[in-house]
Amino acid sequence: MAPDASSHPAGGGSLRIGFLGPEGTFTEEALLGEADYDGAEITPLGSLVEVLESVRDGRTDLGFVPLENAIEGTVRDIIDSLVFDFDLRIQREVVLDIHLHLMAPPRTGLADIERVASIPMATAQCRGFLNEKLSSVELLATNSTADAARLLGQHDPAMSARPTAAIAPRLAATLYGLDILVEDVEDHPDNQTRFVSLARTGIPAPTGHDRTSIACFQRADHPGSLHGILGQFSARNINLSKLESRPTKQALGDYCFIIDFEGHIADAVVSDCLRDLHAGLAGVKFLGSYPAAGPAAPELRREAKTSWAEAGAWVDALRAEVGSADVR
C-alpha cells in the first residue's frame, strides 16, 4: 500500500490514528491489517463524529472509519459529515470481509439466550439466523459490535440481568473473554465493509490504480442536470464506481450527488473533467484521490508502474530528437 500523504507527522514521533472504539471493532481489525500502520499510536474513540473531530482538531493525524457496507450501503453519518461538516481528505480505502459471530459468557448455551446485543446494522445483517434460531429473543442496541461484547464480558448490570449474547467480531470474543456459540451468523457470506483513512490535508501520489471521490452540487434541479454531470465522465471514458444522491439539508427535494470514479486528480483527463464540473456547477467538493483497494490492486499497480516506465522511456527518446535534425 502506498503511504498516506500524512504518514509523517509534522512534529515527528509515531503516527496517531483514531478509530471507532472500543477495542475489538471491525474498524480496528481492518486498521491492524495495514502493515505500514504498524507502530502507530492507535486510539479508540467514542463515536464516528469524535473520530472526525480528532483529525480536524489535530489530536490525531488520521481517522479510520467505515464508509460503506455491501449489505446496508453507505454509512450515512460519515458521508454526510464529510460532505457538509468537515473538510478532510481520504487517504486510502481498505476493504474487509465481514464475519459476525454469536458469543456469550462461558457456560452459556444457545438455548439459554433471552437477549442479543449489537449495533442495529449488525443485527439487521443476521436477520435470517435470528429468525430461525432465536426468534423470540429481545434485541438490544449498542454503539458498536465490540461495545456489545465489552459490556457483556465486563458484566455490565444491564447485560447481566438476563442471559444475553452479543453479535460481534471474533477479535472481540478474544479481548473480552467470551465463548463463540455460533460462527458466521451473517445472512450473506460475501459481506464486506469499505473503510477509509482521513487526514486534514494531503493527496497521496498516484499509483496507477486509484479512485477519486467528489460531491457535486447543482445550481438548480432541472431536466437533464444529472445527465450533464454524467456526460463529463462519459465524454472522457472515465468509469464511475459509485453514484449516490444525498439531501443537501437546505430544502425538500434539493439533492447533491456523491460520485466515486476511477483515476487520480494528477491524471490530466481527471483534472480536466473536474475543471469543467467546477465551472458548470454550483459547487464541487473534492473528498480525495487515493489508492483503490481490492485483491488485484497490487498487481495492477505493478503493471501501471512498468507501463509508465516504458512510456516514459519512449517519450524521452522522442524528445531527444527535438532540434537534432538538420534538414536543408
Coordinates of C-alpha atoms in Angstrom, one line a residue, residues 11-295:
G11 CA 6.0 17.2 14.8
G12 CA 7.8 13.8 14.4
G13 CA 7.0 10.8 16.6
S14 CA 4.5 8.0 16.0
L15 CA 1.6 8.3 13.6
R16 CA -1.5 8.9 15.7
I17 CA -4.7 7.2 14.4
G18 CA -8.2 7.5 15.9
F19 CA -10.8 4.9 15.2
L20 CA -14.3 4.0 16.4
G21 CA -13.9 2.1 19.7
P22 CA -14.0 0.2 21.9
E23 CA -11.2 -2.2 21.1
G24 CA -12.4 -5.2 19.1
T25 CA -14.4 -3.5 16.4
F26 CA -14.2 -4.4 12.7
T27 CA -12.7 -1.0 12.2
E28 CA -9.8 -1.9 14.5
E29 CA -9.4 -5.3 12.7
A30 CA -9.2 -3.5 9.3
L31 CA -6.8 -1.0 10.8
L32 CA -4.5 -3.6 12.3
G33 CA -4.4 -5.3 8.9
E34 CA -2.5 -2.4 7.3
A35 CA 1.2 -3.3 7.6
D36 CA 2.5 0.3 7.2
Y37 CA 0.4 1.4 10.2
D38 CA 2.5 -0.9 12.5
G39 CA 3.9 1.1 15.3
A40 CA 1.2 3.8 15.1
E41 CA -0.4 5.1 18.2
I42 CA -4.0 4.0 17.7
T43 CA -6.7 5.4 20.0
P44 CA -10.3 4.1 20.3
L45 CA -12.8 6.9 20.4
G46 CA -16.4 7.0 21.4
S47 CA -18.2 7.9 18.2
L48 CA -17.7 8.3 14.5
V49 CA -18.0 12.1 14.8
E50 CA -15.4 12.2 17.6
V51 CA -13.0 10.4 15.2
L52 CA -13.5 13.1 12.6
E53 CA -13.2 15.9 15.2
S54 CA -10.0 14.4 16.5
V55 CA -8.5 14.7 13.0
R56 CA -9.9 18.2 12.4
D57 CA -8.6 19.5 15.8
G58 CA -5.1 17.9 15.3
R59 CA -5.4 15.4 18.2
T60 CA -4.8 12.6 15.7
D61 CA -3.0 12.5 12.3
L62 CA -5.5 10.1 10.7
G63 CA -9.1 9.0 11.4
F64 CA -10.1 5.5 10.3
V65 CA -13.8 5.0 9.8
P66 CA -16.3 2.7 7.9
L67 CA -17.7 4.3 4.8
E68 CA -19.8 1.6 3.0
N69 CA -21.2 -1.8 3.6
A70 CA -22.1 -4.3 0.9
I71 CA -25.4 -5.1 2.5
E72 CA -26.5 -1.9 4.3
G73 CA -25.0 0.6 1.9
T74 CA -23.3 3.9 2.8
V75 CA -22.7 4.8 6.4
R76 CA -24.8 8.0 6.2
D77 CA -23.4 9.7 9.3
I78 CA -19.9 9.5 7.8
I79 CA -20.6 10.6 4.2
D80 CA -22.9 13.4 5.4
S81 CA -20.2 14.6 7.8
L82 CA -17.5 14.5 5.1
V83 CA -19.7 16.4 2.6
F84 CA -21.3 19.0 4.9
D85 CA -19.5 19.3 8.2
F86 CA -15.8 18.5 7.8
D87 CA -13.0 19.4 5.4
L88 CA -11.0 16.2 5.4
R89 CA -9.2 14.2 2.6
I90 CA -9.5 10.5 2.1
Q91 CA -6.0 8.9 2.1
R92 CA -6.8 5.3 1.3
E93 CA -9.5 2.7 1.3
V94 CA -9.4 -0.7 3.0
V95 CA -12.0 -3.5 2.2
L96 CA -12.6 -6.1 4.9
D97 CA -14.6 -9.3 4.7
I98 CA -17.2 -9.2 7.5
H99 CA -18.0 -12.3 9.6
L100 CA -20.2 -12.0 12.6
H101 CA -20.3 -14.4 15.5
L102 CA -22.8 -15.1 18.3
M103 CA -20.9 -15.0 21.6
A104 CA -21.7 -15.2 25.3
P105 CA -20.1 -15.6 28.7
P106 CA -18.6 -19.1 29.5
R107 CA -21.1 -21.8 30.4
T108 CA -24.0 -20.1 28.5
G109 CA -25.8 -22.3 26.0
L110 CA -27.7 -21.3 22.9
A111 CA -31.0 -22.4 24.5
D112 CA -30.4 -20.1 27.5
I113 CA -30.2 -16.9 25.4
E114 CA -33.1 -14.4 26.0
R115 CA -31.5 -11.2 24.6
V116 CA -29.0 -10.4 21.8
A117 CA -27.0 -7.2 21.9
S118 CA -25.2 -5.5 19.0
I119 CA -25.3 -2.4 16.8
P120 CA -28.6 -2.4 14.8
M121 CA -26.7 -2.6 11.4
A122 CA -25.1 -5.9 12.6
T123 CA -28.4 -7.5 13.8
A124 CA -30.0 -6.4 10.5
Q125 CA -27.3 -8.4 8.7
C126 CA -28.2 -11.5 10.8
R127 CA -32.0 -11.5 10.4
G128 CA -32.1 -15.0 8.9
F129 CA -30.2 -16.6 11.7
L130 CA -32.1 -14.7 14.4
N131 CA -35.5 -15.6 12.9
E132 CA -34.6 -19.2 12.6
K133 CA -32.6 -19.9 15.8
L134 CA -33.6 -17.1 18.2
S135 CA -36.9 -15.8 17.0
S136 CA -38.2 -14.9 20.5
V137 CA -35.2 -13.0 21.8
E138 CA -35.1 -9.3 22.6
L139 CA -32.7 -7.2 20.6
L140 CA -30.6 -4.7 22.5
A141 CA -28.9 -1.8 20.6
T142 CA -25.3 -0.8 21.4
N143 CA -22.9 1.8 20.0
S144 CA -20.9 -0.9 18.1
T145 CA -20.5 -4.6 17.8
A146 CA -17.4 -4.6 20.1
D147 CA -19.3 -2.5 22.7
A148 CA -21.9 -5.2 23.0
A149 CA -19.1 -7.7 23.6
R150 CA -17.3 -5.4 26.0
L151 CA -20.4 -4.8 28.2
L152 CA -21.2 -8.4 28.2
G153 CA -17.6 -9.5 29.1
Q154 CA -17.3 -6.9 31.8
H155 CA -20.6 -8.0 33.4
D156 CA -22.4 -4.7 32.9
P157 CA -25.5 -4.9 35.2
A158 CA -27.9 -4.1 32.3
M159 CA -26.4 -7.0 30.3
S160 CA -26.2 -9.5 33.2
A161 CA -29.8 -9.2 34.4
R162 CA -30.9 -11.9 31.9
P163 CA -29.0 -14.4 29.8
T164 CA -27.6 -12.3 26.9
A165 CA -25.4 -12.9 23.9
A166 CA -23.6 -10.5 21.6
I167 CA -23.1 -10.4 17.9
A168 CA -19.6 -9.2 17.3
P169 CA -16.2 -9.9 15.5
R170 CA -14.0 -12.8 16.6
L171 CA -11.4 -10.3 17.9
A172 CA -14.0 -9.0 20.5
A173 CA -14.6 -12.5 21.9
T174 CA -10.9 -12.9 22.5
L175 CA -10.5 -9.5 24.1
Y176 CA -13.5 -9.8 26.4
G177 CA -13.4 -13.4 27.4
L178 CA -16.5 -14.6 25.6
D179 CA -17.2 -18.0 24.1
I180 CA -18.3 -18.2 20.5
L181 CA -21.6 -20.1 20.4
V182 CA -22.2 -19.9 16.6
E183 CA -19.8 -18.8 14.0
D184 CA -20.6 -16.8 10.8
V185 CA -24.2 -15.9 11.7
E186 CA -24.4 -13.2 8.9
D187 CA -27.0 -13.8 6.2
H188 CA -24.6 -13.0 3.4
P189 CA -21.2 -14.7 3.5
D190 CA -19.8 -12.3 0.9
N191 CA -20.5 -9.3 3.1
Q192 CA -17.7 -6.7 3.1
T193 CA -17.2 -3.2 4.5
R194 CA -15.1 -0.4 3.0
F195 CA -13.1 1.7 5.4
V196 CA -11.2 4.9 4.7
S197 CA -8.4 6.8 6.5
L198 CA -8.9 10.6 6.6
A199 CA -6.4 13.4 7.1
R200 CA -6.7 17.2 7.4
T201 CA -4.7 17.8 4.2
G202 CA -2.7 16.0 1.5
I203 CA -3.3 13.8 -1.5
P204 CA -1.4 10.6 -1.9
A205 CA 0.7 10.3 -5.0
P206 CA -0.9 8.4 -8.0
T207 CA -0.2 4.7 -8.1
G208 CA -1.8 3.8 -11.4
H209 CA -4.8 2.1 -9.7
D210 CA -6.6 4.9 -7.9
R211 CA -10.0 6.2 -7.0
T212 CA -11.4 9.8 -6.7
S213 CA -14.4 10.8 -4.6
I214 CA -16.3 14.1 -5.0
A215 CA -19.6 15.7 -4.2
C216 CA -21.4 17.7 -6.9
F217 CA -23.9 20.5 -6.1
Q218 CA -26.4 21.7 -8.7
R219 CA -27.3 25.3 -9.3
A220 CA -30.9 24.2 -9.8
D221 CA -32.8 20.9 -10.2
H222 CA -33.9 20.8 -13.9
P223 CA -34.4 18.1 -16.5
G224 CA -31.1 16.8 -17.7
S225 CA -29.0 18.2 -14.9
L226 CA -27.7 14.8 -13.7
H227 CA -27.2 13.8 -17.4
G228 CA -25.0 16.8 -17.9
I229 CA -22.8 15.8 -14.9
L230 CA -22.5 12.2 -16.0
G231 CA -21.8 13.4 -19.6
Q232 CA -18.5 14.9 -18.4
F233 CA -17.3 11.5 -17.3
S234 CA -18.7 9.6 -20.3
A235 CA -17.1 12.0 -22.8
R236 CA -13.7 11.2 -21.2
N237 CA -14.3 7.5 -20.8
I238 CA -13.9 7.7 -17.0
N239 CA -15.5 4.8 -15.2
L240 CA -17.8 5.5 -12.3
S241 CA -17.7 3.1 -9.4
K242 CA -20.4 4.7 -7.3
L243 CA -23.2 7.3 -7.7
E244 CA -25.4 8.3 -4.8
S245 CA -27.7 11.2 -4.1
R246 CA -28.0 12.8 -0.7
P247 CA -30.3 15.6 0.5
T248 CA -28.4 18.9 1.0
K249 CA -30.4 19.7 4.2
Q250 CA -31.3 23.1 2.7
A251 CA -34.7 22.4 1.1
L252 CA -37.0 19.5 0.4
G253 CA -36.1 17.9 -3.0
D254 CA -32.6 19.6 -3.0
Y255 CA -30.0 16.9 -3.6
C256 CA -26.3 16.7 -4.2
F257 CA -24.5 13.7 -5.9
I258 CA -21.7 11.7 -4.3
I259 CA -19.5 10.2 -7.1
D260 CA -16.6 7.7 -6.9
F261 CA -14.7 7.1 -10.1
E262 CA -11.5 5.6 -11.4
G263 CA -8.5 7.8 -11.7
H264 CA -6.4 10.4 -9.8
I265 CA -6.5 14.2 -9.7
A266 CA -3.0 14.1 -11.1
D267 CA -4.3 12.4 -14.3
A268 CA -4.8 15.0 -17.0
V269 CA -8.1 13.6 -18.0
V270 CA -9.4 13.6 -14.4
S271 CA -8.3 17.2 -13.7
D272 CA -9.8 18.3 -17.0
C273 CA -13.1 16.7 -16.0
L274 CA -13.1 18.3 -12.5
R275 CA -12.3 21.7 -14.0
D276 CA -15.4 21.5 -16.3
L277 CA -17.6 20.3 -13.4
H278 CA -16.4 23.1 -11.1
A279 CA -17.1 25.7 -13.8
G280 CA -20.6 24.5 -14.6
L281 CA -22.0 23.6 -11.2
A282 CA -22.8 25.4 -8.0
G283 CA -20.0 23.6 -6.3
V284 CA -17.8 20.6 -6.3
K285 CA -16.3 19.2 -3.1
F286 CA -13.1 17.2 -3.5
L287 CA -13.1 14.3 -1.0
G288 CA -9.8 12.7 -2.2
S289 CA -7.8 10.8 -4.7
Y290 CA -6.3 7.6 -3.1
P291 CA -5.1 4.1 -3.9
A292 CA -8.0 1.8 -4.7
A293 CA -8.4 -1.4 -2.7
G294 CA -9.1 -4.9 -3.8
P295 CA -7.2 -8.2 -4.2

